[in-house]
Amino acid sequence: MNVFWYMCAPDGAYPWQPEGSRQVDYGYYKQLAQAYDHLGYTGALFATGAHDVWVLASALLSHTERLRFLVAIHPGLVAPTLLAKMAATFQEFAHGRLLINVVSGDAKMLGAYGMMLPHDERYDMADEYLQLWHRLFAGESITYQGKYFSTDGAKLALPVGESIAPPPLWFGGSSDKALDVAAKHVDTYLSWGETPEQINGKIEAVKARAAQYERELEYGIRLYVIVRDTDEKAWEAAADLYDRMDDAAIAANQRFVARSDSVGQQRMTALHGGLKPANLRDLEVAPNLWAGIGLVRPGPGTAIVGSPDTVLRTLEAYQKAGVETFILSGMPLLEEAYRFGEKVLPRLDVSREVSKARNYTWSTLFDRDLSTVKSA
């Protein structure tokens, strides 16, 4: 099992309200990175947010020893040759700890950066982008004229595919176009916080699509978690969050997500319908899976709620559905990382391996003992 934690602002006890928000600066990010590394998480997702992910990840690299860096990128915002150069540099300095999360985003978010492509065409563009990416990391010299990109003698100067492994590609998307891009290009397919039954259906669909290209993928999910000593205390913590979800915060978030053309976001919104019932347990969409967070936060809106035993059973239900990787978070990030890291993580067989390359075998470059870091 791979267990990642989240690395992105905003944060706090209930960050949708000013009084519940925490200042997120470089000092706090260092605390997070060192905590995740110390507790034994596989890695951290550097999601797109207020801070640039490449600058943030680079600034934190020297403060960790084993933590893997899952860095989000948006195809097309940076030319493929330049992004491949950035990734190869980071991979060299990180001794193989880089992973790439390919995010096609939504029209509203990408429009702020000047990308005006409609939904389906963004995936067509991503398909072309990733074709060039793979060729660059194979060490090719590329002269190419395509619909979206052109290159003239593009080649990475660094020894990619030799001492520098191509970083594995991760990807999430629920539309038909997205499934095809995943099946053709990536190593791990991600989904937002759907139920085990729903995620099993998506995994089977992606497996069938990948088989058409004679490929096999791994599968992951992004969820929140609220873990306490007992189920009762965990639901009390969820109730405290629920009580802080005022009408203004719910309305603001629902206006935001309503403008998204993301199919994944639409599937998340369908779990709660944008409405706050009187009883928070009315939003328990599967055993111990609560959709209330989606009322005030975009993206993955479900949380596993319960005691350590309950959380373990729920993770096992996802494993049975085909999930190998969990990207988790809680509020606040630091405190919930410690709760999960001390109450649940030691009971899991968590991978701390570093991938040598896409389609390469996995080799353990870093021991569990922090004092015995091996050379890459």
mmCIF file of C-alpha atoms in Angstrom:
data_model
loop_
_atom_site.group_PDB
_atom_site.id
_atom_site.type_symbol
_atom_site.label_atom_id
_atom_site.label_comp_id
_atom_site.label_asym_id
_atom_site.label_seq_id
_atom_site.Cartn_x
_atom_site.Cartn_y
_atom_site.Cartn_z
ATOM 1 C CA MET A 1 0.000 0.000 0.000
ATOM 2 C CA ASN A 2 1.136 3.545 -0.773
ATOM 3 C CA VAL A 3 -0.090 6.239 1.629
ATOM 4 C CA PHE A 4 0.487 9.878 0.701
ATOM 5 C CA TRP A 5 -0.512 12.997 2.608
ATOM 6 C CA TYR A 6 -1.503 16.381 1.209
ATOM 7 C CA MET A 7 0.745 19.443 0.772
ATOM 8 C CA CYS A 8 -1.258 22.511 -0.185
ATOM 9 C CA ALA A 9 -2.879 25.640 1.234
ATOM 10 C CA PRO A 10 -5.383 26.573 2.586
ATOM 11 C CA ASP A 11 -5.233 24.802 5.923
ATOM 12 C CA GLY A 12 -6.663 25.105 9.394
ATOM 13 C CA ALA A 13 -9.275 23.623 11.690
ATOM 14 C CA TYR A 14 -12.027 24.802 9.307
ATOM 15 C CA PRO A 15 -10.260 26.788 6.563
ATOM 16 C CA TRP A 16 -13.423 27.871 4.766
ATOM 17 C CA GLN A 17 -13.835 30.494 7.513
ATOM 18 C CA PRO A 18 -11.261 33.219 8.306
ATOM 19 C CA GLU A 19 -11.187 32.374 12.010
ATOM 20 C CA GLY A 20 -10.564 28.707 11.197
ATOM 21 C CA SER A 21 -7.685 29.314 8.776
ATOM 22 C CA ARG A 22 -4.020 28.857 9.580
ATOM 23 C CA GLN A 23 -1.147 30.842 8.128
ATOM 24 C CA VAL A 24 0.570 28.623 5.590
ATOM 25 C CA ASP A 25 4.103 29.797 4.912
ATOM 26 C CA TYR A 26 7.508 28.269 4.256
ATOM 27 C CA GLY A 27 8.098 27.496 7.922
ATOM 28 C CA TYR A 28 4.821 25.622 8.170
ATOM 29 C CA TYR A 29 5.485 23.704 4.954
ATOM 30 C CA LYS A 30 8.819 22.572 6.414
ATOM 31 C CA GLN A 31 6.987 21.273 9.481
ATOM 32 C CA LEU A 32 4.620 19.327 7.252
ATOM 33 C CA ALA A 33 7.346 17.823 5.079
ATOM 34 C CA GLN A 34 9.454 16.743 8.025
ATOM 35 C CA ALA A 35 6.434 15.300 9.833
ATOM 36 C CA TYR A 36 5.365 13.251 6.815
ATOM 37 C CA ASP A 37 8.935 11.997 6.348
ATOM 38 C CA HIS A 38 9.301 11.152 10.057
ATOM 39 C CA LEU A 39 5.934 9.419 10.373
ATOM 40 C CA GLY A 40 6.563 7.076 7.457
ATOM 41 C CA TYR A 41 4.234 8.274 4.713
ATOM 42 C CA THR A 42 5.146 7.132 1.219
ATOM 43 C CA GLY A 43 5.045 10.685 -0.082
ATOM 44 C CA ALA A 44 3.151 13.937 -0.387
ATOM 45 C CA LEU A 45 0.915 15.361 -3.096
ATOM 46 C CA PHE A 46 1.993 18.869 -4.049
ATOM 47 C CA ALA A 47 -1.327 20.066 -5.398
ATOM 48 C CA THR A 48 -1.880 23.230 -7.388
ATOM 49 C CA GLY A 49 -2.786 26.115 -5.117
ATOM 50 C CA ALA A 50 -1.548 29.507 -4.030
ATOM 51 C CA HIS A 51 2.124 28.467 -4.156
ATOM 52 C CA ASP A 52 3.917 27.211 -7.251
ATOM 53 C CA VAL A 53 4.451 23.485 -6.820
ATOM 54 C CA TRP A 54 7.917 23.312 -8.404
ATOM 55 C CA VAL A 55 9.314 26.096 -6.250
ATOM 56 C CA LEU A 56 7.696 24.629 -3.134
ATOM 57 C CA ALA A 57 8.837 21.063 -3.787
ATOM 58 C CA SER A 58 12.391 22.216 -4.570
ATOM 59 C CA ALA A 59 12.489 24.286 -1.394
ATOM 60 C CA LEU A 60 11.456 21.293 0.730
ATOM 61 C CA LEU A 61 13.565 18.605 -0.900
ATOM 62 C CA SER A 62 16.603 19.045 1.347
ATOM 63 C CA HIS A 63 14.401 18.849 4.467
ATOM 64 C CA THR A 64 13.362 15.251 3.729
ATOM 65 C CA GLU A 65 15.212 11.979 3.279
ATOM 66 C CA ARG A 66 12.732 9.413 1.943
ATOM 67 C CA LEU A 67 9.518 11.261 1.175
ATOM 68 C CA ARG A 68 8.403 11.020 -2.457
ATOM 69 C CA PHE A 69 7.208 14.185 -4.184
ATOM 70 C CA LEU A 70 4.041 13.859 -6.264
ATOM 71 C CA VAL A 71 4.055 17.169 -8.162
ATOM 72 C CA ALA A 72 0.997 18.351 -10.079
ATOM 73 C CA ILE A 73 1.432 19.654 -13.637
ATOM 74 C CA HIS A 74 -1.024 21.007 -16.209
ATOM 75 C CA PRO A 75 -0.188 19.897 -19.763
ATOM 76 C CA GLY A 76 0.209 22.861 -22.072
ATOM 77 C CA LEU A 77 0.914 25.586 -19.521
ATOM 78 C CA VAL A 78 4.650 24.872 -19.854
ATOM 79 C CA ALA A 79 6.215 23.651 -23.109
ATOM 80 C CA PRO A 80 6.873 19.894 -22.974
ATOM 81 C CA THR A 81 10.631 20.225 -23.493
ATOM 82 C CA LEU A 82 10.986 22.764 -20.685
ATOM 83 C CA LEU A 83 8.809 20.785 -18.273
ATOM 84 C CA ALA A 84 10.747 17.599 -19.037
ATOM 85 C CA LYS A 85 13.969 19.478 -18.291
ATOM 86 C CA MET A 86 12.547 20.732 -14.983
ATOM 87 C CA ALA A 87 11.405 17.224 -14.050
ATOM 88 C CA ALA A 88 14.711 15.600 -15.021
ATOM 89 C CA THR A 89 16.623 18.139 -12.920
ATOM 90 C CA PHE A 90 14.420 17.549 -9.895
ATOM 91 C CA GLN A 91 14.610 13.780 -10.372
ATOM 92 C CA GLU A 92 18.407 13.917 -10.455
ATOM 93 C CA PHE A 93 18.644 16.011 -7.297
ATOM 94 C CA ALA A 94 15.943 13.953 -5.532
ATOM 95 C CA HIS A 95 17.621 10.614 -6.315
ATOM 96 C CA GLY A 96 14.492 9.223 -7.967
ATOM 97 C CA ARG A 97 11.852 10.547 -5.566
ATOM 98 C CA LEU A 98 9.803 12.504 -8.131
ATOM 99 C CA LEU A 99 6.342 11.519 -9.353
ATOM 100 C CA ILE A 100 4.245 13.591 -11.764
ATOM 101 C CA ASN A 101 0.504 14.129 -11.280
ATOM 102 C CA VAL A 102 -0.953 15.086 -14.673
ATOM 103 C CA VAL A 103 -3.958 17.390 -14.154
ATOM 104 C CA SER A 104 -6.105 18.576 -17.039
ATOM 105 C CA GLY A 105 -8.040 20.835 -14.662
ATOM 106 C CA ASP A 106 -11.149 22.705 -15.662
ATOM 107 C CA ALA A 107 -11.882 25.564 -18.031
ATOM 108 C CA LYS A 108 -12.303 28.180 -15.306
ATOM 109 C CA MET A 109 -9.011 27.462 -13.577
ATOM 110 C CA LEU A 110 -6.955 27.077 -16.745
ATOM 111 C CA GLY A 111 -8.535 30.135 -18.321
ATOM 112 C CA ALA A 112 -6.770 32.257 -15.713
ATOM 113 C CA TYR A 113 -3.473 31.069 -17.249
ATOM 114 C CA GLY A 114 -4.587 31.766 -20.814
ATOM 115 C CA MET A 115 -5.652 28.247 -21.818
ATOM 116 C CA MET A 116 -9.069 28.465 -23.471
ATOM 117 C CA LEU A 117 -9.449 24.936 -24.812
ATOM 118 C CA PRO A 118 -12.807 23.217 -24.200
ATOM 119 C CA HIS A 119 -12.994 20.059 -22.076
ATOM 120 C CA ASP A 120 -12.482 17.317 -24.671
ATOM 121 C CA GLU A 121 -9.831 19.220 -26.577
ATOM 122 C CA ARG A 122 -7.762 19.623 -23.410
ATOM 123 C CA TYR A 123 -7.438 15.840 -23.311
ATOM 124 C CA ASP A 124 -6.515 15.695 -26.997
ATOM 125 C CA MET A 125 -3.797 18.230 -26.224
ATOM 126 C CA ALA A 126 -2.660 16.222 -23.186
ATOM 127 C CA ASP A 127 -2.395 13.118 -25.387
ATOM 128 C CA GLU A 128 -0.005 14.907 -27.754
ATOM 129 C CA TYR A 129 1.895 16.465 -24.850
ATOM 130 C CA LEU A 130 2.518 13.124 -23.152
ATOM 131 C CA GLN A 131 3.645 11.504 -26.384
ATOM 132 C CA LEU A 132 6.423 14.102 -26.557
ATOM 133 C CA TRP A 133 7.147 13.661 -22.847
ATOM 134 C CA HIS A 134 7.780 9.927 -23.229
ATOM 135 C CA ARG A 135 10.040 10.457 -26.239
ATOM 136 C CA LEU A 136 12.088 13.087 -24.414
ATOM 137 C CA PHE A 137 12.576 10.809 -21.411
ATOM 138 C CA ALA A 138 13.577 8.019 -23.767
ATOM 139 C CA GLY A 139 16.510 10.219 -24.772
ATOM 140 C CA GLU A 140 15.264 10.967 -28.278
ATOM 141 C CA SER A 141 16.036 14.049 -30.334
ATOM 142 C CA ILE A 142 12.670 15.301 -31.593
ATOM 143 C CA THR A 143 11.711 17.459 -34.514
ATOM 144 C CA TYR A 144 7.964 17.532 -34.554
ATOM 145 C CA GLN A 145 5.044 19.520 -35.954
ATOM 146 C CA GLY A 146 1.717 18.721 -34.326
ATOM 147 C CA LYS A 147 -1.662 20.298 -33.769
ATOM 148 C CA TYR A 148 -0.740 21.778 -30.385
ATOM 149 C CA PHE A 149 3.067 21.628 -30.123
ATOM 150 C CA SER A 150 6.116 21.965 -32.329
ATOM 151 C CA THR A 151 9.767 21.212 -31.604
ATOM 152 C CA ASP A 152 12.988 21.548 -33.570
ATOM 153 C CA GLY A 153 15.721 19.225 -32.374
ATOM 154 C CA ALA A 154 14.359 18.950 -28.827
ATOM 155 C CA LYS A 155 16.505 16.745 -26.591
ATOM 156 C CA LEU A 156 17.285 16.587 -22.897
ATOM 157 C CA ALA A 157 20.969 17.096 -22.105
ATOM 158 C CA LEU A 158 20.746 15.100 -18.877
ATOM 159 C CA PRO A 159 21.190 11.277 -18.933
ATOM 160 C CA VAL A 160 17.482 10.419 -18.796
ATOM 161 C CA GLY A 161 16.631 6.744 -18.811
ATOM 162 C CA GLU A 162 20.148 5.965 -17.560
ATOM 163 C CA SER A 163 21.172 7.445 -14.216
ATOM 164 C CA ILE A 164 18.024 9.621 -14.218
ATOM 165 C CA ALA A 165 14.834 7.590 -14.234
ATOM 166 C CA PRO A 166 11.725 8.913 -15.977
ATOM 167 C CA PRO A 167 9.333 9.957 -13.177
ATOM 168 C CA PRO A 168 6.162 7.831 -13.149
ATOM 169 C CA LEU A 169 3.022 9.583 -14.354
ATOM 170 C CA TRP A 170 -0.151 9.726 -12.271
ATOM 171 C CA PHE A 171 -3.435 11.029 -13.599
ATOM 172 C CA GLY A 172 -7.058 11.581 -12.636
ATOM 173 C CA GLY A 173 -10.123 12.149 -14.770
ATOM 174 C CA SER A 174 -13.586 10.642 -15.068
ATOM 175 C CA SER A 175 -14.681 11.499 -18.606
ATOM 176 C CA ASP A 176 -14.363 9.101 -21.525
ATOM 177 C CA LYS A 177 -11.569 11.223 -22.995
ATOM 178 C CA ALA A 178 -9.730 11.169 -19.672
ATOM 179 C CA LEU A 179 -9.919 7.393 -19.399
ATOM 180 C CA ASP A 180 -8.312 7.063 -22.817
ATOM 181 C CA VAL A 181 -5.402 9.355 -21.911
ATOM 182 C CA ALA A 182 -4.873 7.380 -18.711
ATOM 183 C CA ALA A 183 -4.961 4.047 -20.509
ATOM 184 C CA LYS A 184 -2.379 5.160 -23.082
ATOM 185 C CA HIS A 185 0.113 7.102 -21.030
ATOM 186 C CA VAL A 186 0.155 6.884 -17.237
ATOM 187 C CA ASP A 187 1.254 4.489 -14.540
ATOM 188 C CA THR A 188 -1.284 5.227 -11.797
ATOM 189 C CA TYR A 189 -4.905 6.231 -12.305
ATOM 190 C CA LEU A 190 -6.394 8.384 -9.553
ATOM 191 C CA SER A 191 -9.967 9.074 -8.570
ATOM 192 C CA TRP A 192 -11.551 11.499 -6.133
ATOM 193 C CA GLY A 193 -13.344 10.235 -3.025
ATOM 194 C CA GLU A 194 -15.973 7.934 -4.439
ATOM 195 C CA THR A 195 -17.363 4.896 -2.635
ATOM 196 C CA PRO A 196 -15.598 1.524 -2.897
ATOM 197 C CA GLU A 197 -18.386 0.318 -5.175
ATOM 198 C CA GLN A 198 -18.056 3.332 -7.467
ATOM 199 C CA ILE A 199 -14.270 3.173 -7.625
ATOM 200 C CA ASN A 200 -14.382 -0.519 -8.457
ATOM 201 C CA GLY A 201 -16.532 0.256 -11.484
ATOM 202 C CA LYS A 202 -14.102 2.929 -12.660
ATOM 203 C CA ILE A 203 -11.101 0.673 -12.159
ATOM 204 C CA GLU A 204 -12.690 -2.060 -14.244
ATOM 205 C CA ALA A 205 -13.440 0.479 -16.998
ATOM 206 C CA VAL A 206 -9.855 1.771 -17.010
ATOM 207 C CA LYS A 207 -8.445 -1.766 -16.952
ATOM 208 C CA ALA A 208 -10.488 -2.647 -20.029
ATOM 209 C CA ARG A 209 -9.350 0.506 -21.807
ATOM 210 C CA ALA A 210 -5.690 -0.069 -20.863
ATOM 211 C CA ALA A 211 -5.879 -3.648 -22.129
ATOM 212 C CA GLN A 212 -6.595 -2.258 -25.580
ATOM 213 C CA TYR A 213 -3.113 -0.713 -25.454
ATOM 214 C CA GLU A 214 -1.582 -3.817 -23.836
ATOM 215 C CA ARG A 215 -0.884 -1.913 -20.649
ATOM 216 C CA GLU A 216 -1.549 -2.391 -16.928
ATOM 217 C CA LEU A 217 -2.000 0.450 -14.458
ATOM 218 C CA GLU A 218 -2.076 0.899 -10.706
ATOM 219 C CA TYR A 219 -4.962 2.681 -8.994
ATOM 220 C CA GLY A 220 -5.317 5.285 -6.277
ATOM 221 C CA ILE A 221 -7.882 7.479 -4.554
ATOM 222 C CA ARG A 222 -7.871 10.892 -2.860
ATOM 223 C CA LEU A 223 -9.791 11.079 0.449
ATOM 224 C CA TYR A 224 -10.024 13.005 3.693
ATOM 225 C CA VAL A 225 -9.787 11.140 6.983
ATOM 226 C CA ILE A 226 -11.102 11.886 10.489
ATOM 227 C CA VAL A 227 -9.637 9.332 12.911
ATOM 228 C CA ARG A 228 -10.124 9.359 16.693
ATOM 229 C CA ASP A 229 -9.845 6.751 19.434
ATOM 230 C CA THR A 230 -13.469 5.659 19.013
ATOM 231 C CA ASP A 231 -16.114 5.883 16.311
ATOM 232 C CA GLU A 232 -18.174 8.120 18.573
ATOM 233 C CA LYS A 233 -15.346 10.611 19.035
ATOM 234 C CA ALA A 234 -14.602 10.612 15.297
ATOM 235 C CA TRP A 235 -18.195 11.455 14.454
ATOM 236 C CA GLU A 236 -18.137 14.156 17.144
ATOM 237 C CA ALA A 237 -15.148 15.682 15.333
ATOM 238 C CA ALA A 238 -17.069 15.477 12.043
ATOM 239 C CA ALA A 239 -20.032 17.143 13.747
ATOM 240 C CA ASP A 240 -17.802 19.983 14.894
ATOM 241 C CA LEU A 241 -16.766 20.591 11.280
ATOM 242 C CA TYR A 242 -20.382 20.294 10.147
ATOM 243 C CA ASP A 243 -21.519 22.900 12.649
ATOM 244 C CA ARG A 244 -18.979 25.333 11.150
ATOM 245 C CA MET A 245 -20.413 24.921 7.636
ATOM 246 C CA ASP A 246 -22.570 28.026 7.451
ATOM 247 C CA ASP A 247 -24.925 28.873 4.595
ATOM 248 C CA ALA A 248 -22.585 31.519 3.156
ATOM 249 C CA ALA A 249 -19.608 29.129 2.955
ATOM 250 C CA ILE A 250 -21.717 26.376 1.387
ATOM 251 C CA ALA A 251 -23.229 28.739 -1.171
ATOM 252 C CA ALA A 252 -19.816 30.174 -2.124
ATOM 253 C CA ASN A 253 -18.307 26.731 -2.694
ATOM 254 C CA GLN A 254 -21.309 25.457 -4.644
ATOM 255 C CA ARG A 255 -21.164 28.498 -6.933
ATOM 256 C CA PHE A 256 -17.490 27.765 -7.522
ATOM 257 C CA VAL A 257 -17.904 24.065 -8.338
ATOM 258 C CA ALA A 258 -20.996 24.713 -10.477
ATOM 259 C CA ARG A 259 -18.784 26.588 -12.950
ATOM 260 C CA SER A 260 -16.427 23.627 -13.329
ATOM 261 C CA ASP A 261 -16.576 21.432 -16.428
ATOM 262 C CA SER A 262 -14.797 18.620 -14.561
ATOM 263 C CA VAL A 263 -16.707 15.341 -14.700
ATOM 264 C CA GLY A 264 -14.988 14.250 -11.485
ATOM 265 C CA GLN A 265 -16.255 17.366 -9.729
ATOM 266 C CA GLN A 266 -19.764 16.665 -10.971
ATOM 267 C CA ARG A 267 -19.570 13.162 -9.520
ATOM 268 C CA MET A 268 -18.437 14.560 -6.173
ATOM 269 C CA THR A 269 -21.236 17.136 -6.076
ATOM 270 C CA ALA A 270 -23.783 14.415 -6.793
ATOM 271 C CA LEU A 271 -22.909 12.775 -3.464
ATOM 272 C CA HIS A 272 -24.369 15.663 -1.458
ATOM 273 C CA GLY A 273 -26.312 17.746 -3.970
ATOM 274 C CA GLY A 274 -25.048 20.999 -2.493
ATOM 275 C CA LEU A 275 -27.545 20.749 0.376
ATOM 276 C CA LYS A 276 -26.899 20.486 4.125
ATOM 277 C CA PRO A 277 -29.382 18.150 5.826
ATOM 278 C CA ALA A 278 -30.193 18.497 9.510
ATOM 279 C CA ASN A 279 -28.424 15.215 10.366
ATOM 280 C CA LEU A 280 -24.806 14.939 9.213
ATOM 281 C CA ARG A 281 -25.144 11.138 9.006
ATOM 282 C CA ASP A 282 -27.581 11.647 6.119
ATOM 283 C CA LEU A 283 -24.426 12.347 4.080
ATOM 284 C CA GLU A 284 -22.848 8.990 4.979
ATOM 285 C CA VAL A 285 -22.756 7.699 1.398
ATOM 286 C CA ALA A 286 -21.148 4.349 2.307
ATOM 287 C CA PRO A 287 -20.238 2.800 5.657
ATOM 288 C CA ASN A 288 -17.996 5.319 7.464
ATOM 289 C CA LEU A 289 -17.637 7.483 4.334
ATOM 290 C CA TRP A 290 -18.983 10.996 4.837
ATOM 291 C CA ALA A 291 -19.610 13.438 1.963
ATOM 292 C CA GLY A 292 -20.063 16.539 4.112
ATOM 293 C CA ILE A 293 -16.696 18.123 3.349
ATOM 294 C CA GLY A 294 -17.736 18.531 -0.285
ATOM 295 C CA LEU A 295 -20.244 21.150 0.833
ATOM 296 C CA VAL A 296 -17.470 23.646 1.576
ATOM 297 C CA ARG A 297 -14.415 22.330 -0.295
ATOM 298 C CA PRO A 298 -13.972 21.713 -4.039
ATOM 299 C CA GLY A 299 -12.398 18.536 -5.346
ATOM 300 C CA PRO A 300 -12.538 15.346 -3.262
ATOM 301 C CA GLY A 301 -15.310 15.886 -0.748
ATOM 302 C CA THR A 302 -15.524 12.660 1.236
ATOM 303 C CA ALA A 303 -13.875 11.601 4.487
ATOM 304 C CA ILE A 304 -13.333 8.253 6.171
ATOM 305 C CA VAL A 305 -14.664 8.751 9.705
ATOM 306 C CA GLY A 306 -14.016 6.411 12.603
ATOM 307 C CA SER A 307 -11.707 4.707 15.043
ATOM 308 C CA PRO A 308 -8.381 3.235 13.867
ATOM 309 C CA ASP A 309 -10.075 -0.152 13.417
ATOM 310 C CA THR A 310 -12.908 1.398 11.417
ATOM 311 C CA VAL A 311 -10.516 3.364 9.229
ATOM 312 C CA LEU A 312 -8.501 0.196 8.592
ATOM 313 C CA ARG A 313 -11.624 -1.728 7.561
ATOM 314 C CA THR A 314 -12.586 1.044 5.171
ATOM 315 C CA LEU A 315 -9.118 1.153 3.608
ATOM 316 C CA GLU A 316 -9.307 -2.620 3.194
ATOM 317 C CA ALA A 317 -12.665 -2.231 1.440
ATOM 318 C CA TYR A 318 -10.990 0.082 -1.047
ATOM 319 C CA GLN A 319 -8.122 -2.365 -1.443
ATOM 320 C CA LYS A 320 -10.599 -5.109 -2.313
ATOM 321 C CA ALA A 321 -12.046 -2.745 -4.926
ATOM 322 C CA GLY A 322 -8.592 -2.489 -6.537
ATOM 323 C CA VAL A 323 -7.005 0.561 -4.885
ATOM 324 C CA GLU A 324 -3.290 0.381 -4.014
ATOM 325 C CA THR A 325 -2.578 4.046 -3.313
ATOM 326 C CA PHE A 326 -4.281 6.445 -0.890
ATOM 327 C CA ILE A 327 -3.740 10.193 -0.942
ATOM 328 C CA LEU A 328 -5.158 11.369 2.371
ATOM 329 C CA SER A 329 -5.553 14.591 4.286
ATOM 330 C CA GLY A 330 -7.348 16.043 7.272
ATOM 331 C CA MET A 331 -7.919 19.362 8.965
ATOM 332 C CA PRO A 332 -5.555 20.694 10.084
ATOM 333 C CA LEU A 333 -3.020 18.868 7.921
ATOM 334 C CA LEU A 334 -0.329 18.607 10.579
ATOM 335 C CA GLU A 335 -2.453 17.364 13.470
ATOM 336 C CA GLU A 336 -4.434 14.875 11.402
ATOM 337 C CA ALA A 337 -1.228 13.588 9.797
ATOM 338 C CA TYR A 338 0.035 12.772 13.275
ATOM 339 C CA ARG A 339 -3.236 11.152 14.344
ATOM 340 C CA PHE A 340 -3.342 8.914 11.279
ATOM 341 C CA GLY A 341 0.435 8.448 11.302
ATOM 342 C CA GLU A 342 0.458 7.214 14.896
ATOM 343 C CA LYS A 343 -2.879 5.382 15.149
ATOM 344 C CA VAL A 344 -3.244 3.771 11.697
ATOM 345 C CA LEU A 345 -0.084 3.973 9.586
ATOM 346 C CA PRO A 346 2.020 1.594 11.755
ATOM 347 C CA ARG A 347 -0.626 -1.100 11.176
ATOM 348 C CA LEU A 348 -0.310 -0.848 7.386
ATOM 349 C CA ASP A 349 2.295 -2.358 5.090
ATOM 350 C CA VAL A 350 3.302 0.981 3.587
ATOM 351 C CA SER A 351 5.654 1.207 0.624
ATOM 352 C CA ARG A 352 8.629 3.548 0.996
ATOM 353 C CA GLU A 353 10.189 2.489 -2.292
ATOM 354 C CA VAL A 354 11.324 4.830 -5.038
ATOM 355 C CA SER A 355 10.444 4.080 -8.635
ATOM 356 C CA LYS A 356 13.431 3.769 -10.932
ATOM 357 C CA ALA A 357 11.373 4.582 -14.038
ATOM 358 C CA ARG A 358 8.131 4.188 -15.879
ATOM 359 C CA ASN A 359 7.806 0.464 -16.628
ATOM 360 C CA TYR A 360 11.046 -0.253 -14.746
ATOM 361 C CA THR A 361 11.022 -2.583 -11.768
ATOM 362 C CA TRP A 362 10.622 -1.040 -8.304
ATOM 363 C CA SER A 363 13.801 -1.024 -6.251
ATOM 364 C CA THR A 364 14.230 0.043 -2.682
ATOM 365 C CA LEU A 365 16.632 2.971 -2.594
ATOM 366 C CA PHE A 366 15.876 4.119 0.925
ATOM 367 C CA ASP A 367 15.756 1.962 4.032
ATOM 368 C CA ARG A 368 13.199 2.501 6.781
ATOM 369 C CA ASP A 369 16.026 3.535 9.094
ATOM 370 C CA LEU A 370 16.616 7.238 8.490
ATOM 371 C CA SER A 371 20.272 6.779 9.364
ATOM 372 C CA THR A 372 20.931 4.352 6.502
ATOM 373 C CA VAL A 373 20.053 6.270 3.398
ATOM 374 C CA LYS A 374 21.579 4.538 0.430
ATOM 375 C CA SER A 375 23.127 6.336 -2.493
ATOM 376 C CA ALA A 376 21.047 6.433 -5.658
#
